Structures are given as C-alpha cells and as structure tokens.
CSV table of C-alpha atoms and ligand atoms in Angstrom, one decimal:
chain,number,residue,atom,x,y,z
A,148,MET,CA,202.3,207.4,57.1
A,149,GLU,CA,206.2,207.9,56.1
A,150,LEU,CA,205.0,208.6,52.6
A,151,HIS,CA,202.5,211.3,53.3
A,152,LYS,CA,204.9,212.8,55.5
A,153,GLN,CA,207.7,213.0,52.9
A,154,GLN,CA,205.2,214.0,49.9
A,155,GLN,CA,204.3,217.1,52.5
A,156,ALA,CA,207.7,217.9,53.0
A,157,PHE,CA,208.4,217.8,49.0
A,158,PHE,CA,205.4,220.1,48.3
A,159,SER,CA,206.3,222.5,50.5
A,160,THR,CA,209.7,222.7,48.4
A,161,GLN,CA,207.9,224.5,46.1
A,162,LYS,CA,209.3,222.4,42.9
A,163,THR,CA,205.7,221.6,42.0
A,164,LYS,CA,204.7,225.2,41.2
A,165,ASN,CA,207.6,225.3,38.7
A,166,LEU,CA,205.9,224.6,35.0
A,167,SER,CA,208.8,223.1,33.9
A,168,PHE,CA,209.0,220.4,36.2
A,169,ARG,CA,205.3,219.6,35.9
A,170,ARG,CA,206.0,219.6,31.8
A,171,ASP,CA,209.1,217.3,32.2
A,172,ALA,CA,206.8,215.1,34.3
A,173,LEU,CA,204.8,214.7,32.0
A,174,LYS,CA,206.4,214.3,29.4
A,175,ARG,CA,208.2,211.4,30.5
A,176,LEU,CA,205.0,209.9,31.7
A,177,ARG,CA,204.0,210.0,27.8
A,178,ASN,CA,207.3,208.7,26.7
A,179,ALA,CA,206.9,205.5,29.1
A,180,ILE,CA,203.3,204.8,28.4
A,181,VAL,CA,204.2,205.0,24.2
A,182,GLU,CA,207.3,202.6,25.2
A,183,GLN,CA,205.0,200.2,27.3
A,184,GLU,CA,202.0,200.3,25.2
A,185,ASP,CA,202.4,196.8,24.4
A,186,ALA,CA,203.3,195.7,27.8
A,187,ILE,CA,200.5,197.7,29.0
A,188,ALA,CA,197.8,196.1,26.6
A,189,GLU,CA,198.9,192.6,27.8
A,190,ALA,CA,198.6,193.1,31.6
A,191,ILE,CA,195.3,194.4,30.8
A,192,TYR,CA,194.3,191.3,28.9
A,193,ALA,CA,195.7,189.1,31.8
A,194,ASP,CA,193.5,190.8,34.1
A,195,LEU,CA,190.3,191.1,32.1
A,196,LYS,CA,190.9,189.6,28.9
A,197,LYS,CA,189.9,192.8,27.4
A,198,PRO,CA,190.7,193.1,23.6
A,199,ARG,CA,194.3,194.8,23.0
A,200,TYR,CA,192.4,197.1,20.4
A,201,GLU,CA,189.9,198.1,23.5
A,202,SER,CA,192.9,198.6,25.4
A,203,PHE,CA,194.5,201.2,23.0
A,204,LEU,CA,191.7,202.9,21.9
A,205,GLY,CA,190.3,203.4,25.8
A,206,GLU,CA,193.3,203.2,27.7
A,207,THR,CA,196.2,203.8,26.5
A,208,GLN,CA,195.4,206.3,23.5
A,209,PHE,CA,192.8,208.2,25.6
A,210,VAL,CA,195.7,208.8,28.4
A,211,LEU,CA,198.3,210.1,25.8
A,212,GLY,CA,195.3,212.2,24.3
A,213,GLU,CA,195.2,213.7,27.9
A,214,LEU,CA,198.5,213.8,28.4
A,215,ASN,CA,199.2,215.7,24.9
A,216,ALA,CA,196.4,217.9,25.2
A,217,MET,CA,198.0,218.8,28.7
A,218,LEU,CA,201.5,219.5,27.6
A,219,LYS,CA,200.1,221.5,24.7
A,220,ASN,CA,198.1,224.2,26.8
A,221,LEU,CA,199.8,223.8,30.2
A,222,GLU,CA,201.4,227.5,30.2
A,223,PHE,CA,198.2,228.8,28.9
A,224,TRP,CA,196.1,227.1,31.3
A,225,ALA,CA,198.2,227.8,34.0
A,226,ARG,CA,198.8,231.7,33.5
A,227,PRO,CA,197.0,234.2,36.1
A,228,GLU,CA,194.1,234.8,34.0
A,229,ARG,CA,192.7,238.4,34.1
A,230,VAL,CA,189.4,238.8,34.5
A,231,ALA,CA,187.2,242.3,34.2
A,232,ALA,CA,187.3,244.4,37.3
A,233,ASN,CA,184.5,246.5,38.7
A,234,LEU,CA,184.2,250.2,39.1
A,235,ALA,CA,183.6,250.3,43.0
A,236,ASN,CA,187.8,249.1,43.3
A,237,PHE,CA,188.6,251.5,40.9
A,238,PRO,CA,191.6,251.8,40.1
A,239,SER,CA,192.5,248.0,40.1
A,240,LYS,CA,192.8,244.7,37.9
A,241,ASN,CA,191.8,241.4,38.6
A,242,TYR,CA,192.9,238.1,38.5
A,243,VAL,CA,192.6,234.3,38.8
A,244,TYR,CA,195.7,232.7,39.7
A,245,ARG,CA,195.7,229.1,39.9
A,246,GLU,CA,197.5,227.4,42.7
A,247,PRO,CA,198.0,223.4,43.3
A,248,TYR,CA,196.0,222.3,46.5
A,249,GLY,CA,198.9,220.2,47.3
A,250,GLN,CA,198.7,216.8,48.1
A,251,VAL,CA,196.2,215.0,46.1
A,252,LEU,CA,195.2,211.0,46.7
A,253,VAL,CA,193.8,209.3,43.6
A,254,ILE,CA,191.5,205.9,44.1
A,255,ALA,CA,191.2,203.9,40.8
A,256,PRO,CA,188.7,201.0,39.9
A,257,TRP,CA,189.0,198.2,37.8
A,258,ASN,CA,187.0,198.5,34.9
A,259,PHE,CA,189.5,200.5,33.0
A,260,PRO,CA,192.5,199.7,35.4
A,261,PHE,CA,195.0,202.1,33.8
A,262,MET,CA,192.7,204.8,32.6
A,263,LEU,CA,191.0,205.7,35.3
A,264,ALA,CA,194.1,205.7,37.3
A,265,MET,CA,196.0,207.7,34.9
A,266,THR,CA,193.9,210.1,33.5
A,267,PRO,CA,193.1,212.0,36.9
A,268,ILE,CA,196.9,212.0,38.1
A,269,ILE,CA,197.9,213.9,34.6
A,270,GLY,CA,195.0,217.1,35.5
A,271,ALA,CA,196.8,216.5,39.3
A,272,ILE,CA,200.1,216.8,38.0
A,273,ALA,CA,199.9,219.6,35.3
A,274,ALA,CA,198.1,221.5,38.1
A,275,GLY,CA,201.6,221.2,40.4
A,276,ASN,CA,200.2,218.9,42.9
A,277,THR,CA,202.0,215.5,44.8
A,278,VAL,CA,200.0,212.4,44.0
A,279,VAL,CA,199.4,209.3,45.9
A,280,ILE,CA,197.9,206.4,43.5
A,281,LYS,CA,195.6,203.4,45.1
A,282,PRO,CA,195.1,201.2,41.6
A,283,SER,CA,192.2,198.4,41.9
A,284,GLU,CA,193.3,195.4,44.0
A,285,LEU,CA,191.2,193.4,41.6
A,286,THR,CA,193.4,193.6,38.3
A,287,PRO,CA,197.0,193.1,39.9
A,288,ASN,CA,198.7,192.6,36.6
A,289,THR,CA,197.9,196.6,35.3
A,290,SER,CA,198.0,198.2,38.7
A,291,GLY,CA,201.8,196.7,38.8
A,292,ILE,CA,202.9,197.4,35.5
A,293,LEU,CA,201.5,201.2,36.3
A,294,GLY,CA,203.4,200.9,39.5
A,295,ASN,CA,206.7,199.5,37.9
A,296,ILE,CA,206.3,202.7,35.4
A,297,ILE,CA,205.6,205.3,38.2
A,298,GLU,CA,208.6,203.9,40.3
A,299,LYS,CA,211.0,204.1,38.0
A,300,LEU,CA,210.1,207.4,36.7
A,301,PHE,CA,209.4,209.6,39.9
A,302,ASP,CA,210.6,209.8,43.7
A,303,PRO,CA,207.7,208.7,46.0
A,304,GLU,CA,208.0,212.1,47.7
A,305,TYR,CA,206.8,213.2,44.8
A,306,ILE,CA,204.4,210.4,42.7
A,307,ALA,CA,204.0,207.3,44.3
A,308,VAL,CA,201.5,204.2,44.2
A,309,VAL,CA,200.3,202.5,47.0
A,310,GLN,CA,199.2,199.0,46.1
A,311,GLY,CA,196.5,197.2,48.2
A,312,GLY,CA,192.5,196.5,48.7
A,313,VAL,CA,190.2,198.2,50.9
A,314,GLU,CA,192.1,198.0,54.3
A,315,VAL,CA,195.2,200.3,52.4
A,316,SER,CA,192.7,202.2,51.2
A,317,GLN,CA,190.9,203.3,54.3
A,318,GLN,CA,194.6,203.6,56.1
A,319,LEU,CA,195.3,206.0,53.1
A,320,LEU,CA,191.8,207.8,54.0
A,321,ALA,CA,192.8,208.7,57.5
A,322,GLN,CA,195.5,210.8,55.9
A,323,ARG,CA,194.6,214.7,56.1
A,324,TRP,CA,194.7,215.5,51.7
A,325,ASP,CA,194.4,218.5,50.2
A,326,TYR,CA,192.2,216.8,47.7
A,327,ILE,CA,190.7,213.0,47.0
A,328,PHE,CA,190.1,212.1,43.6
A,329,PHE,CA,187.9,208.8,43.7
A,330,THR,CA,186.4,206.6,41.4
A,331,GLY,CA,184.0,203.9,42.1
A,332,GLY,CA,180.6,202.7,43.1
A,333,THR,CA,178.3,205.1,44.8
A,334,GLN,CA,178.5,203.2,48.1
A,335,ILE,CA,182.3,203.4,48.7
A,336,GLY,CA,181.9,207.1,47.2
A,337,LYS,CA,179.9,207.6,50.5
A,338,ILE,CA,183.1,206.3,52.5
A,339,VAL,CA,185.3,208.4,50.6
A,340,TYR,CA,183.3,211.8,51.2
A,341,GLU,CA,182.6,211.0,55.4
A,342,ALA,CA,186.3,210.3,55.8
A,343,ALA,CA,187.2,213.7,53.7
A,344,ALA,CA,184.6,215.6,55.7
A,345,LYS,CA,186.6,215.2,58.7
A,346,TYR,CA,189.4,217.2,57.0
A,347,LEU,CA,187.1,219.3,55.1
A,348,THR,CA,189.4,217.6,52.0
A,349,PRO,CA,187.9,218.6,48.7
A,350,VAL,CA,186.6,215.8,46.9
A,351,THR,CA,185.8,214.4,43.2
A,352,LEU,CA,183.7,211.7,43.1
A,353,GLU,CA,183.1,209.5,40.0
A,354,LEU,CA,180.6,207.3,40.5
A,355,GLY,CA,178.1,205.2,38.7
A,356,GLY,CA,174.3,204.7,38.2
A,357,LYS,CA,171.3,203.1,36.3
A,358,ASN,CA,172.1,204.8,32.6
A,359,PRO,CA,169.1,204.7,30.5
A,360,CYS,CA,168.8,204.5,26.6
A,361,ILE,CA,165.5,205.3,25.0
A,362,VAL,CA,164.7,204.5,21.3
A,363,ASP,CA,161.8,206.3,19.7
A,364,GLU,CA,160.1,205.3,16.8
A,365,THR,CA,161.6,207.9,14.6
A,366,ALA,CA,165.2,206.5,15.2
A,367,ASN,CA,167.5,204.5,12.5
A,368,ILE,CA,166.7,201.3,13.7
A,369,SER,CA,170.0,199.7,12.3
A,370,LEU,CA,172.4,202.5,13.8
A,371,ALA,CA,170.7,202.6,17.0
A,372,ALA,CA,171.3,198.8,17.5
A,373,LYS,CA,175.3,199.0,16.3
A,374,ARG,CA,175.8,201.8,18.5
A,375,ILE,CA,174.0,200.3,21.8
A,376,VAL,CA,175.7,197.2,21.1
A,377,TRP,CA,178.8,198.4,20.8
A,378,GLY,CA,178.3,200.6,23.7
A,379,LYS,CA,177.0,197.7,25.9
A,380,ALA,CA,179.6,195.2,24.8
A,381,LEU,CA,182.9,197.4,25.1
A,382,ASN,CA,184.7,195.6,28.2
A,383,LEU,CA,181.8,193.2,28.5
A,384,GLY,CA,179.6,195.6,29.9
A,385,GLN,CA,181.6,196.8,32.8
A,386,THR,CA,181.7,200.4,31.7
A,387,CYS,CA,180.1,202.9,34.1
A,388,VAL,CA,178.8,204.8,31.3
A,389,ALA,CA,177.4,201.9,29.4
A,390,PRO,CA,173.6,202.1,28.6
A,391,ASP,CA,172.1,200.0,31.6
A,392,TYR,CA,168.6,199.7,30.0
A,393,LEU,CA,166.6,199.9,27.1
A,394,LEU,CA,163.2,202.2,26.9
A,395,VAL,CA,161.8,201.1,23.3
A,396,HIS,CA,158.9,202.9,21.6
A,397,HIS,CA,156.4,199.7,21.4
A,398,SER,CA,155.8,199.9,17.6
A,399,ILE,CA,159.4,199.2,17.1
A,400,LYS,CA,160.3,197.0,20.3
A,401,GLU,CA,160.2,194.1,17.7
A,402,LYS,CA,161.9,195.3,15.0
A,403,LEU,CA,165.1,196.6,17.6
A,404,VAL,CA,165.2,193.4,19.0
A,405,GLN,CA,165.8,191.9,15.7
A,406,ALA,CA,168.5,194.3,14.9
A,407,LEU,CA,170.2,194.3,18.2
A,408,LYS,CA,170.5,190.4,17.9
A,409,ASP,CA,172.0,190.9,14.2
A,410,LYS,CA,174.4,193.5,15.4
A,411,ILE,CA,175.7,191.0,18.2
A,412,ILE,CA,175.9,188.2,16.1
A,413,ALA,CA,177.5,190.5,13.2
A,414,ALA,CA,180.3,191.6,15.6
A,415,TYR,CA,180.7,188.7,17.8
A,416,GLY,CA,180.1,185.8,16.0
A,417,GLU,CA,177.3,182.8,16.7
A,418,ILE,CA,179.3,181.5,19.3
A,419,ARG,CA,180.3,184.8,21.6
A,420,SER,CA,182.0,182.9,24.4
A,421,GLN,CA,184.6,182.2,21.8
A,422,SER,CA,184.9,185.6,20.9
A,423,THR,CA,188.0,187.2,21.3
A,424,ASP,CA,186.3,190.8,20.8
A,425,LEU,CA,184.9,190.1,24.1
A,426,ALA,CA,186.4,191.2,27.6
A,427,ARG,CA,185.7,188.8,30.7
A,428,ILE,CA,184.4,189.6,33.9
A,429,VAL,CA,186.8,190.7,36.5
A,430,SER,CA,186.2,188.5,39.5
A,431,ASP,CA,184.3,185.5,40.5
A,432,ARG,CA,182.0,187.5,42.8
A,433,HIS,CA,181.3,189.7,40.2
A,434,HIS,CA,180.5,186.9,37.6
A,435,ASN,CA,178.3,185.3,40.1
A,436,ARG,CA,176.6,188.5,40.5
A,437,LEU,CA,175.4,188.7,37.3
A,438,LYS,CA,174.4,185.2,36.7
A,439,SER,CA,172.1,185.6,39.7
A,440,LEU,CA,170.6,188.8,38.1
A,441,LEU,CA,169.7,186.4,35.1
A,442,GLU,CA,167.4,184.1,37.2
A,443,ASP,CA,163.7,183.8,37.0
A,444,GLN,CA,164.7,186.9,33.8
A,445,ARG,CA,162.6,186.3,30.7
A,446,ILE,CA,165.8,185.9,28.4
A,447,LEU,CA,165.3,187.0,24.4
A,448,PHE,CA,168.8,186.3,23.6
A,449,GLY,CA,172.2,185.1,24.9
A,450,GLY,CA,171.9,183.8,28.7
A,451,GLU,CA,175.2,181.6,28.0
A,452,THR,CA,177.5,181.6,31.3
A,453,VAL,CA,180.6,179.8,31.4
A,454,ASP,CA,182.0,179.5,35.0
A,455,ARG,CA,185.5,178.8,34.4
A,456,ASP,CA,186.2,181.4,31.8
A,457,ARG,CA,184.0,184.3,33.9
A,458,PHE,CA,182.2,184.5,30.7
A,459,ILE,CA,178.4,186.1,30.4
A,460,ASP,CA,176.9,186.4,27.1
A,461,LEU,CA,175.4,189.4,25.7
A,462,THR,CA,171.6,189.4,27.3
A,463,LEU,CA,168.8,190.6,26.2
A,464,VAL,CA,166.2,190.3,28.9
A,465,ASP,CA,162.3,191.3,28.2
A,466,GLU,CA,160.1,193.3,30.4
A,467,PRO,CA,162.0,192.5,33.9
A,468,ASP,CA,159.9,193.7,36.8
A,469,LEU,CA,161.1,196.8,38.4
A,470,ASP,CA,161.6,195.1,41.9
A,471,SER,CA,163.9,192.6,40.5
A,472,PRO,CA,167.2,192.8,41.6
A,473,LEU,CA,168.2,193.6,38.1
A,474,MET,CA,166.1,196.7,38.1
A,475,GLN,CA,167.2,197.7,41.9
A,476,GLU,CA,171.2,197.7,41.3
A,477,GLU,CA,173.4,199.1,38.4
A,478,ILE,CA,174.0,196.0,36.4
A,479,PHE,CA,177.8,196.6,35.4
A,480,GLY,CA,177.7,193.7,32.9
A,481,PRO,CA,176.5,192.0,29.6
A,482,ILE,CA,172.9,192.4,30.1
A,483,LEU,CA,170.3,194.6,28.4
A,484,PRO,CA,166.8,194.8,29.7
A,485,ILE,CA,164.7,195.9,27.4
A,486,PHE,CA,161.2,197.7,28.3
A,487,ALA,CA,158.4,199.0,25.7
A,488,TYR,CA,157.2,202.0,26.4
A,489,THR,CA,153.8,203.7,24.7
A,490,ASN,CA,153.7,207.6,26.3
A,491,GLU,CA,156.4,209.6,27.1
A,492,SER,CA,155.5,210.0,30.8
A,493,ASP,CA,156.1,206.1,31.0
A,494,ILE,CA,159.5,206.7,30.3
A,495,ALA,CA,160.0,209.6,32.9
A,496,LYS,CA,158.0,207.0,35.3
A,497,ILE,CA,161.1,204.4,34.9
A,498,ILE,CA,163.8,207.2,34.9
A,499,GLU,CA,162.6,209.1,38.0
A,500,GLY,CA,162.4,206.2,39.9
A,501,TYR,CA,166.1,206.0,40.0
A,502,GLU,CA,169.0,208.2,40.8
A,503,LYS,CA,170.5,210.6,38.8
A,504,PRO,CA,172.7,208.1,36.6
A,505,LEU,CA,176.2,208.7,35.2
A,506,ALA,CA,175.1,209.0,31.2
A,507,ALA,CA,171.8,208.7,29.5
A,508,TYR,CA,171.1,208.3,25.8
A,509,VAL,CA,168.4,208.8,23.2
A,510,PHE,CA,168.2,207.6,19.4
A,511,SER,CA,165.4,210.0,17.9
A,512,ARG,CA,165.1,212.0,14.8
A,513,ARG,CA,162.7,214.4,16.4
A,514,LYS,CA,164.2,217.5,17.7
A,515,SER,CA,161.9,218.6,19.9
A,516,PHE,CA,162.3,214.7,21.9
A,517,GLN,CA,165.7,215.1,21.8
A,518,LYS,CA,165.5,218.8,23.8
A,519,GLU,CA,163.1,217.2,26.1
A,520,PHE,CA,165.0,214.3,27.0
A,521,ILE,CA,167.7,216.6,27.5
A,522,THR,CA,166.3,219.3,29.8
A,523,ARG,CA,163.6,217.4,32.0
A,524,PHE,CA,166.3,214.4,33.1
A,525,GLY,CA,169.3,214.7,35.9
A,526,PHE,CA,172.2,212.7,34.8
A,527,GLY,CA,175.8,213.3,34.0
A,528,GLY,CA,176.2,213.5,30.4
A,529,GLY,CA,174.9,211.3,27.3
A,530,ALA,CA,174.7,211.5,23.9
A,531,ILE,CA,172.0,211.9,21.0
A,532,ASN,CA,172.1,208.9,18.5
A,533,ASP,CA,175.0,207.5,20.5
A,534,THR,CA,176.2,206.0,23.5
A,535,VAL,CA,179.4,206.4,25.2
A,536,ILE,CA,180.9,208.4,22.8
A,537,GLN,CA,180.8,211.6,24.9
A,538,ILE,CA,183.7,210.9,27.5
A,539,ALA,CA,186.1,210.2,24.7
A,540,ASP,CA,185.9,214.4,23.9
A,541,LYS,CA,188.4,216.3,26.3
A,542,ASN,CA,186.6,219.6,25.3
A,543,LEU,CA,183.6,217.9,27.6
A,544,PRO,CA,183.6,217.8,31.2
A,545,PHE,CA,183.1,214.2,32.3
A,546,GLY,CA,181.4,213.6,35.9
A,547,GLY,CA,178.2,212.6,37.3
A,548,VAL,CA,175.5,214.4,39.5
A,549,GLY,CA,173.8,213.5,42.4
A,550,HIS,CA,174.1,209.7,43.2
A,551,SER,CA,176.5,209.5,39.9
A,552,GLY,CA,178.8,211.6,41.3
A,553,ILE,CA,180.5,215.2,42.8
A,554,GLY,CA,182.7,217.3,40.0
A,555,ALA,CA,184.2,216.6,36.6
A,556,TYR,CA,187.1,216.2,34.7
A,557,HIS,CA,189.1,215.6,31.1
A,558,GLY,CA,191.6,218.5,29.7
A,559,LYS,CA,190.8,221.6,30.7
A,560,VAL,CA,188.2,221.5,33.4
A,561,SER,CA,191.0,218.5,34.9
A,562,PHE,CA,193.3,221.0,34.8
A,563,ASP,CA,191.3,223.7,36.7
A,564,LEU,CA,189.7,220.8,38.8
A,565,PHE,CA,193.3,220.1,41.1
A,566,SER,CA,193.8,224.3,40.8
A,567,HIS,CA,192.5,226.2,43.6
A,568,LYS,CA,191.3,229.6,42.0
A,569,LYS,CA,192.7,232.3,44.1
A,570,ALA,CA,191.2,235.6,43.2
A,571,ILE,CA,193.7,238.6,43.4
A,572,VAL,CA,192.9,242.3,43.2
A,573,LYS,CA,196.1,244.6,41.9
A,574,ARG,CA,195.1,247.7,43.3
A,575,GLY,CA,196.0,251.2,42.2
A,576,SER,CA,197.5,253.5,45.0
A,577,TRP,CA,197.0,256.9,42.9
A,578,ILE,CA,193.8,257.6,44.3
A,579,ASP,CA,191.6,256.6,47.3
A,580,PRO,CA,188.0,257.5,47.2
A,581,PRO,CA,187.0,258.1,50.8
A,582,ILE,CA,183.3,256.5,50.9
A,583,ARG,CA,184.0,253.2,52.3
A,584,TYR,CA,185.8,254.9,55.2
A,585,ALA,CA,184.7,255.7,58.7
A,586,PRO,CA,183.5,258.1,60.1
A,587,TYR,CA,180.1,257.2,57.7
A,588,THR,CA,179.0,260.5,57.6
A,589,TRP,CA,178.1,260.0,54.4
A,590,PRO,CA,174.3,260.1,53.7
A,591,LYS,CA,172.3,256.9,53.0
A,592,ARG,CA,171.7,257.5,49.8
A,593,ILE,CA,175.6,257.0,48.7
A,594,ALA,CA,175.8,253.7,49.9
A,595,LYS,CA,172.5,252.8,47.9
A,596,TRP,CA,173.8,254.6,44.8
A,597,ILE,CA,177.2,252.6,45.8
A,598,LYS,CA,175.6,249.3,44.3
A,599,HIS,CA,176.2,250.4,40.4
A,600,LEU,CA,179.8,250.2,40.8
A,601,PHE,CA,179.6,246.5,42.0
B,757,LIG,P1,184.9,200.2,44.1
B,757,LIG,O1,184.2,201.1,44.5
B,757,LIG,O2,184.5,198.9,44.8
B,757,LIG,O3,186.0,200.3,44.4
B,757,LIG,C1,187.1,201.4,44.0
B,757,LIG,C2,188.3,201.7,44.9
B,757,LIG,O4,188.0,201.8,46.0
B,757,LIG,C3,189.2,200.2,44.6
B,757,LIG,O5,190.5,201.0,44.7
B,757,LIG,C4,188.8,199.6,46.1
B,757,LIG,O6,190.4,199.1,46.4
B,757,LIG,C5,188.5,201.2,47.0
B,757,LIG,N1,187.6,200.4,47.8
B,757,LIG,C6,186.7,199.5,48.1
B,757,LIG,N2,186.2,199.3,49.1
B,757,LIG,C7,186.7,200.6,50.1
B,757,LIG,C8,185.9,200.9,51.2
B,757,LIG,N3,185.1,200.0,52.0
B,757,LIG,N4,187.0,202.2,51.7
B,757,LIG,C9,187.5,202.3,51.0
B,757,LIG,N5,188.0,202.1,49.9
B,757,LIG,C10,187.9,201.2,49.4
B,757,LIG,O7,184.2,200.2,42.7
B,757,LIG,P2,185.1,198.8,41.6
B,757,LIG,O8,184.2,198.0,42.2
B,757,LIG,O9,186.3,198.9,41.5
B,757,LIG,O10,184.1,199.7,40.2
B,757,LIG,C11,182.9,199.3,39.5
B,757,LIG,C12,182.0,201.0,40.4
B,757,LIG,O11,182.7,202.2,39.6
B,757,LIG,C13,181.1,200.7,39.4
B,757,LIG,O12,179.5,201.4,40.1
B,757,LIG,C14,181.1,202.0,38.3
B,757,LIG,O13,179.9,202.8,37.8
B,757,LIG,C15,181.8,202.8,39.2
B,757,LIG,N6,182.9,203.7,37.7
B,757,LIG,C16,182.6,205.2,37.8
B,757,LIG,C17,183.1,205.3,37.0
B,757,LIG,C18,183.3,206.6,36.4
B,757,LIG,O14,184.2,207.6,35.7
B,757,LIG,N7,182.3,207.9,36.8
B,757,LIG,C19,184.1,204.8,36.0
B,757,LIG,C20,184.5,203.5,36.7
B,757,LIG,C21,183.8,202.9,37.1
C-alpha cells in the first residue's frame, strides 16, 4: 500500500519527534474544528439526526477539551521522566523516555463518528506518530467532513483518512502497523486482534458489552430515574457506555418505573417520535435488529417504532427472559429491560452471567453497597449515582476489560498509550564495583546480600 510506505518514510525523517511540529499539528486541528463546529454538527445530524446540542457536548467540545489538555501538557508529558535509581547500579540516574511507536492505524465506529475518530488521533499526534484513520462507512457525512478537515491540514504522509467499509478495513489491517487503535464491537475486535498478532503489533481495543445499572432501595428515585433516562436516551441508546439493563430492588420497582416514565415524558414529550432531542437509529439493519428484540416482550412503556424515520421509542421492558435475544446481546439502542431483585446474590447471578462489561452503575445511598459493587464486579469503569459521565473526565482512563476491551485512553493516559516507555539508566563512570564481574570468586553470601541493593 503506497500510503503506508509514504508514512513509513516520513516517520523515519524524525520530523514527528519534534515537539513544536506536534504542537503545530494539534493547534491547526483545533482551529479547524472551532471553525467548522457547526458544519460538523450538521454532518452528524445528517447521519444520525443527532441533536446539535448533543453533538456540541459529546463530539466537538469533547474533542476540543482533549486537544486543549494535550496542548497544555505536551512538553511536561513528553519530557524524560526521572525515576528513583537503586543502589545496585550505583552511581546512576534512571529515566523513562517516551518515544512514538511510529505508524498508527485508528479504526472508528459510527455512534460518535467524530469524537471516536478524533480523540485517539489527538493522543497519537501528541505522542509523535503518523496516523491513518478509517472512519465508519455507516456515517458518510461525518466521515466525509472529517476527511476534508484532515486532507486540508496535513500531508497524507503524516496524517491521512482512508474511507471505506469492511474490505478497506481489512486491507489496512493486512499492513504492518506499529500500533492499532480500534473502537467497535467485540466480534470485530477479535478480528483486529488476530490481524495485529501476525506482526506482534500492540493494540487498544475499545469494545462494548452489557452494562448493568443497579438501583437499590435507598436510592433517590427521582434523581436516579432522571440520570438513567438521560444516559439511555443520549444518541437514542447508541452509546457504548449507556445502561443496558436495570436491576431494581423489588420494593421500589413500581416507583422507579413510574419515575422513568415521568422523566421520559418531561424530557422528550408524549410523542417521542416527534422529538428533535432524540437521535435516530443509524441504519435499517440496526433498526430492524432492535425491532426484533422487542418481539414477544412485555412492554411497560414506549414500544413505538417508525420505519421510514428509523425511530424506536424509549422502551421499558419488564423482566425479559435471560435467554431471549434482548438479553443475549448488547442492545445498543433505546430499549431498557428492567429486573426486580430481592437479595444481592440475585444481582451477582445476572451480572456474572455475562462477560465483563464496559460500564456499570449503581444508585444507592449505602456506602457499603457502593464499595461491594465496585470491588466485586469486573467492568471497564462506571459511576455511583449517575450514568455515562465517567467518560467525560480526562483525568480518568477510559477503556474496557476482558471482552469489553484492552487498554484505555483520554488525557495523559492517551499520550502514554501511544508512547513506548523506554527505560534508560545513565551510569556514572567514576567507580565500578567489581562484584558482578567474573571470575566469580565472591562467596555465595555476597550474591544473596546484593538483593538488598535492588
Ligand atoms: P463495528 O465493530 O461493526 O465497526 C467498527 C469499525 O470496524 C468500522 O470502521 C468498520 O468499518 C470496521 N469493520 C467492521 N467489520 C469489520 C471486519 N470484518 N474487519 C475489519 N474491520 C471491520 O462497530 P460499530 O457497529 O461501528 O459500533 C458499535 C460497537 O462499538 C458496539 O459494540 C459498541 O459497544 C462499540 N463501541 C465501543 C466504544 C468504546 O469506546 N469502547 C465506543 C463506541 C462503540
């Protein structure tokens, strides 16, 4: 692939290792996004009917925040980091140098089509890599504007967008990269991992899962309902960290269901299909998939579907069978199954029946229950008494565990992710203790004693 060769040649010129070169690239990117923020929101609207307000918050402003953090800290994060040195190497100083991996491939999904393509490349650029981005084919308007922005700002030998679907993605994966950053479904994540293994290429896999949300009997029901509805309605449920299903203490189930209905109506009206504050489903395939998940289910609220608009209402489903397709796959849409539990062991039985999810949430006033929830279950990250917001803080790493992903990014963690940490010992020469050298005539007790110096 010609582009791959060009980027390889460009990386070896060493230009990307220069901090002002990286800074300049990040600044130009920031200016272009600020300038085109409205046009980007329009493109995302054309693809997903995502409300402009959601696009500003969750796409462009999020990316600008990441850019600002990188620009503010670049020199600090990039400088060789002095760490303590042990006595065994005396006299010496220890450093961790951060060096770019080289050629980075970023493959992005369609649900946050701008943010999930841009955020990883900001880390990759800041760390001094070249980048190829493959945005999603399902959001052609956003992928188009993203391509235009990058094309205008950068030579392809440095940063390039390659448009296309599965085949193009596979052609790219057949190349030898120095780092692959993939966001998408777990099944495709496995394909990416396999392709990377061929060349021992390190990967970050940002995948999905079935994110539980627990509401116990001590929770503030009205606030819990408001925050759950917001987290589920965002992008019409097509958010990787949205609550997938609810586990509610049986004593408050009825009250919570009523509160959820009230909050949905208060935010999105009696007829949600007319709401401009709700996005639409990305494709006919996903629309039909979600519709079929509703078959034979007991619907407590919602349930309306509008084919020509690819609209599915915010829908509450009562106690679905755990063997039904609704509970066998990640929902990734506005359907919320609700289960009542009595004992905390009921919760564990359901959550532990699934692979570790990307996110999990608990609404409770009980500190001991919050702690039990955090320490007992494996999941990427989460929130106590809220949903989704853990991804919005650059001080927190964002990523999954097990089937929900490998690795994490955002802020400093992104910078480190795209940097190899090269350990360097700078040794003094004015003294050279003899005990490591042959001939090994030192008594055994000396070798045993040396461990105290490490
Ligand atoms: P997807 O896995 O279908 O597609 C993601 C990307 O992979 C696209 O660019 C696509 O072109 C490419 N691709 C698809 N099939 C491929 C194949 N066989 N070989 C190589 N490349 C291929 O995911 P999606 O439908 O775009 O996104 C939805 C999924 O992404 C959900 O599972 C969601 O949980 C997950 N997700 C995770 C995060 C996260 O940050 N962890 C964020 C958003 C979405």
